[in-house]
């Protein structure tokens, strides 16, 4: 149905901005590929969670696991596409709108945080930053 294409497009744009901001922050924080790989490990694990949960979510798209993971911002676009596309029973429109609002607000925060990391990280040279140091960069004024 055409509404499915609309949901797919909206969640795709959300996922694009979330991942682009995440990768831009990591890319601007490091100078060597080896350092980037160390920071990408936790990011990859987070992005693999929807893949591991594919079967439980597709079997019970309105179950507690699917609903809870729908509101975790980095997982929202992937889980909601699974729920909306694979569900025989309809997902509540209010829930779809709520996850879109939460996801896009988090995407805006991620772009802002990536810009802060970019501002400091591009000027830094030398040793690779730790995740805690990157968080300090975000809070740096």
Coordinates of N, CA and C in Angstrom, one line a residue:
X1 N 0.8 -1.2 0.0 CA 0.0 0.0 0.0 C 0.9 1.3 0.0
X2 N 0.3 2.4 -0.5 CA 1.1 3.6 -0.6 C 1.5 4.1 0.8
X3 N 0.7 3.9 1.8 CA 1.1 4.3 3.2 C 2.4 3.6 3.6
X4 N 2.6 2.4 3.2 CA 3.8 1.7 3.6 C 5.0 2.4 3.0
X5 N 4.9 2.8 1.8 CA 6.0 3.6 1.1 C 6.3 4.9 1.9
X6 N 5.3 5.5 2.4 CA 5.5 6.7 3.1 C 6.2 6.4 4.4
X7 N 5.8 5.4 5.2 CA 6.5 5.0 6.4 C 8.0 4.6 6.1
X8 N 8.1 3.8 5.0 CA 9.5 3.4 4.7 C 10.4 4.6 4.4
X9 N 9.9 5.6 3.6 CA 10.6 6.8 3.3 C 11.0 7.6 4.6
X10 N 10.0 7.8 5.4 CA 10.3 8.5 6.7 C 11.3 7.9 7.6
X11 N 11.2 6.6 7.7 CA 12.1 5.8 8.6 C 13.5 5.7 7.9
X12 N 13.5 5.7 6.6 CA 14.8 5.6 5.9 C 15.6 6.9 6.1
X13 N 14.9 8.1 5.9 CA 15.5 9.4 6.1 C 16.0 9.5 7.6
X14 N 15.3 9.0 8.5 CA 15.7 9.0 9.9 C 17.0 8.2 10.1
X15 N 17.0 7.0 9.6 CA 18.1 6.1 9.7 C 19.3 6.7 9.0
X16 N 19.1 7.3 7.9 CA 20.2 8.0 7.1 C 20.9 9.1 8.0
X17 N 20.1 9.9 8.6 CA 20.7 11.0 9.4 C 21.3 10.5 10.7
X18 N 20.7 9.5 11.3 CA 21.3 8.9 12.5 C 22.7 8.3 12.2
X19 N 22.7 7.5 11.2 CA 24.0 6.8 10.8 C 25.0 7.8 10.3
X20 N 24.6 8.8 9.5 CA 25.5 9.7 8.9 C 26.1 10.6 10.0
X21 N 25.4 11.0 11.0 CA 25.9 11.8 12.1 C 26.8 10.9 12.9
X22 N 26.5 9.7 13.2 CA 27.3 8.8 14.0 C 28.7 8.5 13.3
X23 N 28.6 8.3 12.0 CA 29.8 8.0 11.2 C 30.7 9.3 11.0
X24 N 30.0 10.4 10.9 CA 30.8 11.7 10.7 C 31.5 12.0 12.0
X25 N 30.9 11.8 13.2 CA 31.5 12.0 14.5 C 32.7 11.1 14.6
X26 N 32.6 9.8 14.3 CA 33.7 8.9 14.4 C 34.8 9.3 13.4
X27 N 34.4 9.6 12.2 CA 35.4 10.0 11.2 C 36.2 11.2 11.5
X28 N 35.5 12.2 12.1 CA 36.2 13.4 12.4 C 37.0 13.3 13.7
X29 N 36.8 12.3 14.5 CA 37.5 12.2 15.8 C 38.9 11.5 15.6
X30 N 39.1 10.8 14.5 CA 40.3 10.0 14.4 C 41.1 10.4 13.1
X31 N 42.3 10.0 13.1 CA 43.2 10.3 12.0 C 43.6 9.1 11.2
X32 N 43.5 7.9 11.8 CA 43.9 6.7 11.2 C 42.8 5.7 11.1
X33 N 42.8 4.9 10.1 CA 41.7 3.9 9.9 C 41.7 2.9 11.1
X34 N 42.8 2.6 11.6 CA 42.9 1.6 12.7 C 42.1 2.2 14.0
X35 N 42.3 3.5 14.2 CA 41.6 4.1 15.3 C 40.1 4.1 15.1
X36 N 39.7 4.4 13.9 CA 38.3 4.4 13.5 C 37.6 3.0 13.7
X37 N 38.4 2.0 13.4 CA 37.8 0.6 13.6 C 37.6 0.3 15.0
X38 N 38.4 0.8 15.9 CA 38.2 0.6 17.3 C 37.0 1.3 17.8
X39 N 36.7 2.5 17.3 CA 35.5 3.2 17.7 C 34.2 2.6 17.0
X40 N 34.4 2.0 15.9 CA 33.2 1.5 15.1 C 32.7 0.1 15.7
X41 N 33.5 -0.5 16.5 CA 33.1 -1.8 17.1 C 31.8 -1.7 17.9
X42 N 31.7 -0.8 18.9 CA 30.5 -0.7 19.6 C 29.3 -0.2 18.8
X43 N 29.6 0.7 17.8 CA 28.5 1.2 16.9 C 28.0 0.0 16.1
X44 N 28.8 -0.9 15.6 CA 28.4 -2.0 14.8 C 27.5 -3.0 15.7
X45 N 27.9 -3.2 16.9 CA 27.1 -4.0 17.8 C 25.7 -3.5 18.0
X46 N 25.6 -2.2 18.2 CA 24.3 -1.5 18.4 C 23.5 -1.7 17.1
X47 N 24.1 -1.5 16.0 CA 23.3 -1.6 14.7 C 22.9 -3.1 14.4
X48 N 23.6 -4.1 15.0 CA 23.3 -5.5 14.7 C 22.1 -6.0 15.6
X49 N 21.8 -5.2 16.6 CA 20.7 -5.7 17.5 C 19.4 -5.9 16.8
X50 N 18.9 -5.0 15.8 CA 17.7 -5.4 15.1 C 17.8 -6.7 14.3
X51 N 19.0 -6.9 13.8 CA 19.2 -8.2 13.0 C 19.0 -9.4 13.9
X52 N 19.5 -9.3 15.2 CA 19.3 -10.4 16.1 C 17.9 -10.6 16.6
X53 N 17.2 -9.5 16.6 CA 15.8 -9.5 17.1 C 14.8 -9.6 16.0
X54 N 15.2 -9.9 14.8 CA 14.3 -9.9 13.6 C 13.2 -10.9 13.8
X55 N 13.5 -12.2 14.2 CA 12.5 -13.2 14.3 C 11.5 -12.9 15.4
X56 N 12.0 -12.6 16.6 CA 11.0 -12.3 17.7 C 10.1 -11.1 17.4
X57 N 10.7 -10.1 16.7 CA 9.8 -9.0 16.4 C 8.8 -9.3 15.3
X58 N 9.3 -10.0 14.3 CA 8.4 -10.4 13.2 C 7.3 -11.4 13.6
X59 N 7.6 -12.2 14.6 CA 6.6 -13.1 15.1 C 5.5 -12.4 16.0
X60 N 5.9 -11.4 16.7 CA 5.0 -10.7 17.6 C 5.3 -9.2 17.4
X61 N 4.8 -8.6 16.3 CA 5.1 -7.2 16.1 C 4.4 -6.2 17.1
X62 N 3.5 -6.6 17.8 CA 2.9 -5.8 18.9 C 3.2 -6.3 20.3
X63 N 4.2 -7.2 20.3 CA 4.7 -7.7 21.6 C 5.5 -6.7 22.4
X64 N 5.8 -7.0 23.6 CA 6.5 -6.1 24.5 C 8.0 -5.8 24.0
X65 N 8.6 -6.8 23.4 CA 10.0 -6.6 22.9 C 10.0 -5.7 21.7
X66 N 9.1 -5.8 20.8 CA 9.0 -5.0 19.7 C 8.6 -3.5 20.1
X67 N 7.7 -3.4 21.0 CA 7.3 -2.0 21.4 C 8.5 -1.3 22.1
X68 N 9.2 -2.0 23.0 CA 10.3 -1.4 23.8 C 11.4 -1.0 22.8
X69 N 11.8 -1.9 21.9 CA 12.9 -1.6 21.0 C 12.5 -0.5 20.0
X70 N 11.2 -0.3 19.8 CA 10.8 0.7 18.9 C 11.1 2.1 19.4
X71 N 11.3 2.3 20.7 CA 11.5 3.6 21.3 C 13.0 3.8 21.6
X72 N 13.9 2.9 21.3 CA 15.3 3.1 21.4 C 15.8 3.7 20.1
X73 N 16.2 5.0 20.2 CA 16.4 5.8 19.0 C 17.3 5.2 17.9
X74 N 18.4 4.6 18.3 CA 19.2 4.1 17.2 C 18.6 2.8 16.6
X75 N 17.7 2.2 17.2 CA 17.0 1.0 16.7 C 15.7 1.3 16.0
X76 N 15.1 2.5 16.3 CA 13.8 2.8 15.9 C 13.5 2.6 14.4
X77 N 14.4 3.2 13.5 CA 14.0 3.0 12.1 C 14.0 1.5 11.6
X78 N 14.9 0.7 12.1 CA 15.0 -0.6 11.6 C 13.9 -1.5 12.2
X79 N 13.6 -1.3 13.5 CA 12.5 -2.1 14.2 C 11.2 -1.7 13.7
X80 N 10.9 -0.4 13.5 CA 9.6 0.0 13.0 C 9.3 -0.5 11.6
X81 N 10.3 -0.5 10.7 CA 10.1 -1.0 9.4 C 9.7 -2.5 9.5
X82 N 10.4 -3.2 10.3 CA 10.1 -4.7 10.5 C 8.6 -4.8 11.0
X83 N 8.3 -4.0 12.0 CA 6.9 -4.1 12.6 C 5.8 -3.7 11.6
X84 N 6.1 -2.6 10.9 CA 5.0 -2.1 9.9 C 4.9 -3.0 8.7
X85 N 6.0 -3.4 8.2 CA 5.9 -4.2 7.0 C 5.6 -5.7 7.2
X86 N 6.0 -6.2 8.4 CA 5.7 -7.6 8.6 C 4.5 -7.9 9.5
X87 N 3.8 -6.9 9.8 CA 2.7 -7.2 10.8 C 1.4 -7.5 10.0
X88 N 0.7 -8.5 10.5 CA -0.6 -8.8 9.9 C -1.7 -8.0 10.6
X89 N -1.4 -7.6 11.9 CA -2.3 -6.8 12.6 C -1.7 -5.3 12.6
X90 N -2.6 -4.4 12.4 CA -2.1 -3.0 12.3 C -1.4 -2.4 13.5
X91 N -0.3 -1.6 13.3 CA 0.3 -0.9 14.3 C -0.4 0.4 14.5
X92 N -0.6 0.8 15.8 CA -1.4 2.0 16.1 C -0.7 3.2 15.5
X93 N -1.5 4.1 14.8 CA -1.0 5.3 14.2 C -0.3 6.2 15.2
X94 N -0.8 6.3 16.4 CA -0.2 7.1 17.5 C 1.2 6.6 17.8
X95 N 1.4 5.3 17.8 CA 2.7 4.7 18.1 C 3.7 5.0 16.9
X96 N 3.2 4.9 15.7 CA 4.1 5.2 14.6 C 4.5 6.7 14.6
X97 N 3.6 7.6 14.9 CA 3.9 9.0 15.0 C 4.8 9.3 16.2
X98 N 4.6 8.6 17.3 CA 5.4 8.8 18.5 C 6.9 8.4 18.2
X99 N 7.0 7.2 17.5 CA 8.4 6.8 17.2 C 9.1 7.7 16.2
X100 N 8.3 8.3 15.3 CA 8.8 9.2 14.3 C 9.3 10.5 15.0
X101 N 8.5 11.0 16.0 CA 8.9 12.2 16.7 C 10.2 11.9 17.5
X102 N 10.2 10.8 18.3 CA 11.4 10.5 19.1 C 12.6 10.3 18.2
X103 N 12.4 9.6 17.1 CA 13.6 9.3 16.2 C 14.1 10.5 15.6
X104 N 13.3 11.4 15.1 CA 13.8 12.6 14.5 C 14.3 13.6 15.5
X105 N 13.8 13.7 16.7 CA 14.4 14.5 17.7 C 15.8 14.0 18.1
X106 N 16.0 12.7 18.2 CA 17.3 12.1 18.4 C 18.2 12.3 17.3
X107 N 17.7 12.3 16.1 CA 18.6 12.5 14.9 C 19.1 14.0 14.9
X108 N 18.3 14.9 15.3 CA 18.7 16.3 15.4 C 19.8 16.4 16.5
X109 N 19.6 15.7 17.6 CA 20.6 15.8 18.7 C 21.9 15.1 18.2
X110 N 21.8 14.0 17.4 CA 23.0 13.4 16.9 C 23.8 14.2 15.9
X111 N 23.1 15.0 15.1 CA 23.7 15.9 14.1 C 24.4 17.0 14.9
X112 N 23.7 17.5 15.9 CA 24.4 18.6 16.7 C 25.6 18.0 17.4
X113 N 25.5 16.8 18.0 CA 26.7 16.2 18.7 C 27.8 16.0 17.7
X114 N 27.5 15.5 16.5 CA 28.5 15.2 15.5 C 29.2 16.5 15.1
X115 N 28.4 17.6 15.0 CA 29.1 18.9 14.7 C 30.0 19.4 15.8
X116 N 29.7 19.1 17.0 CA 30.6 19.5 18.1 C 31.9 18.6 18.1
X117 N 31.7 17.3 17.8 CA 32.9 16.5 17.7 C 33.7 16.9 16.5
X118 N 33.1 17.2 15.4 CA 33.8 17.6 14.2 C 34.6 18.9 14.5
X119 N 34.0 19.8 15.2 CA 34.7 21.1 15.5 C 36.0 20.9 16.3
X120 N 36.0 20.0 17.3 CA 37.2 19.8 18.1 C 38.0 18.7 17.4
X121 N 37.4 17.7 16.9 CA 38.2 16.5 16.4 C 39.0 16.8 15.1
X122 N 38.6 17.7 14.3 CA 39.4 18.0 13.1 C 40.7 18.8 13.4
X123 N 40.7 19.5 14.5 CA 41.9 20.2 14.9 C 42.8 19.4 15.8
X124 N 42.4 18.3 16.3 CA 43.2 17.4 17.1 C 44.1 16.5 16.3
X125 N 45.3 16.4 16.7 CA 46.2 15.4 16.1 C 46.9 14.6 17.2
X126 N 47.4 13.5 16.8 CA 48.2 12.7 17.8 C 47.4 11.4 18.1
X127 N 47.3 11.2 19.4 CA 46.7 9.9 19.8 C 45.2 9.9 19.6
X128 N 44.7 8.7 19.4 CA 43.2 8.5 19.2 C 42.5 8.8 20.5
X129 N 41.3 9.4 20.3 CA 40.5 9.8 21.5 C 39.7 8.5 22.0
X130 N 39.5 8.5 23.3 CA 38.7 7.5 23.9 C 37.2 7.9 23.8
X131 N 36.3 7.0 23.9 CA 34.9 7.4 23.9 C 34.5 8.5 24.9
X132 N 35.1 8.4 26.1 CA 34.9 9.4 27.1 C 35.4 10.8 26.7
X133 N 36.5 10.8 26.0 CA 37.1 12.1 25.5 C 36.2 12.7 24.5
X134 N 35.6 11.8 23.6 CA 34.7 12.3 22.6 C 33.4 12.9 23.3
X135 N 33.0 12.3 24.3 CA 31.8 12.9 25.1 C 32.2 14.2 25.7
X136 N 33.4 14.4 26.2 CA 33.9 15.7 26.7 C 33.9 16.7 25.6
X137 N 34.3 16.3 24.3 CA 34.3 17.2 23.2 C 32.9 17.8 22.9
X138 N 31.9 16.9 23.1 CA 30.5 17.3 22.8 C 30.1 18.4 23.8
X139 N 30.5 18.2 25.1 CA 30.2 19.2 26.1 C 31.1 20.4 26.1
X140 N 32.2 20.4 25.3 CA 33.1 21.5 25.3 C 32.5 22.7 24.7
X141 N 32.7 23.9 25.2 CA 32.1 25.1 24.7 C 33.1 25.9 23.9

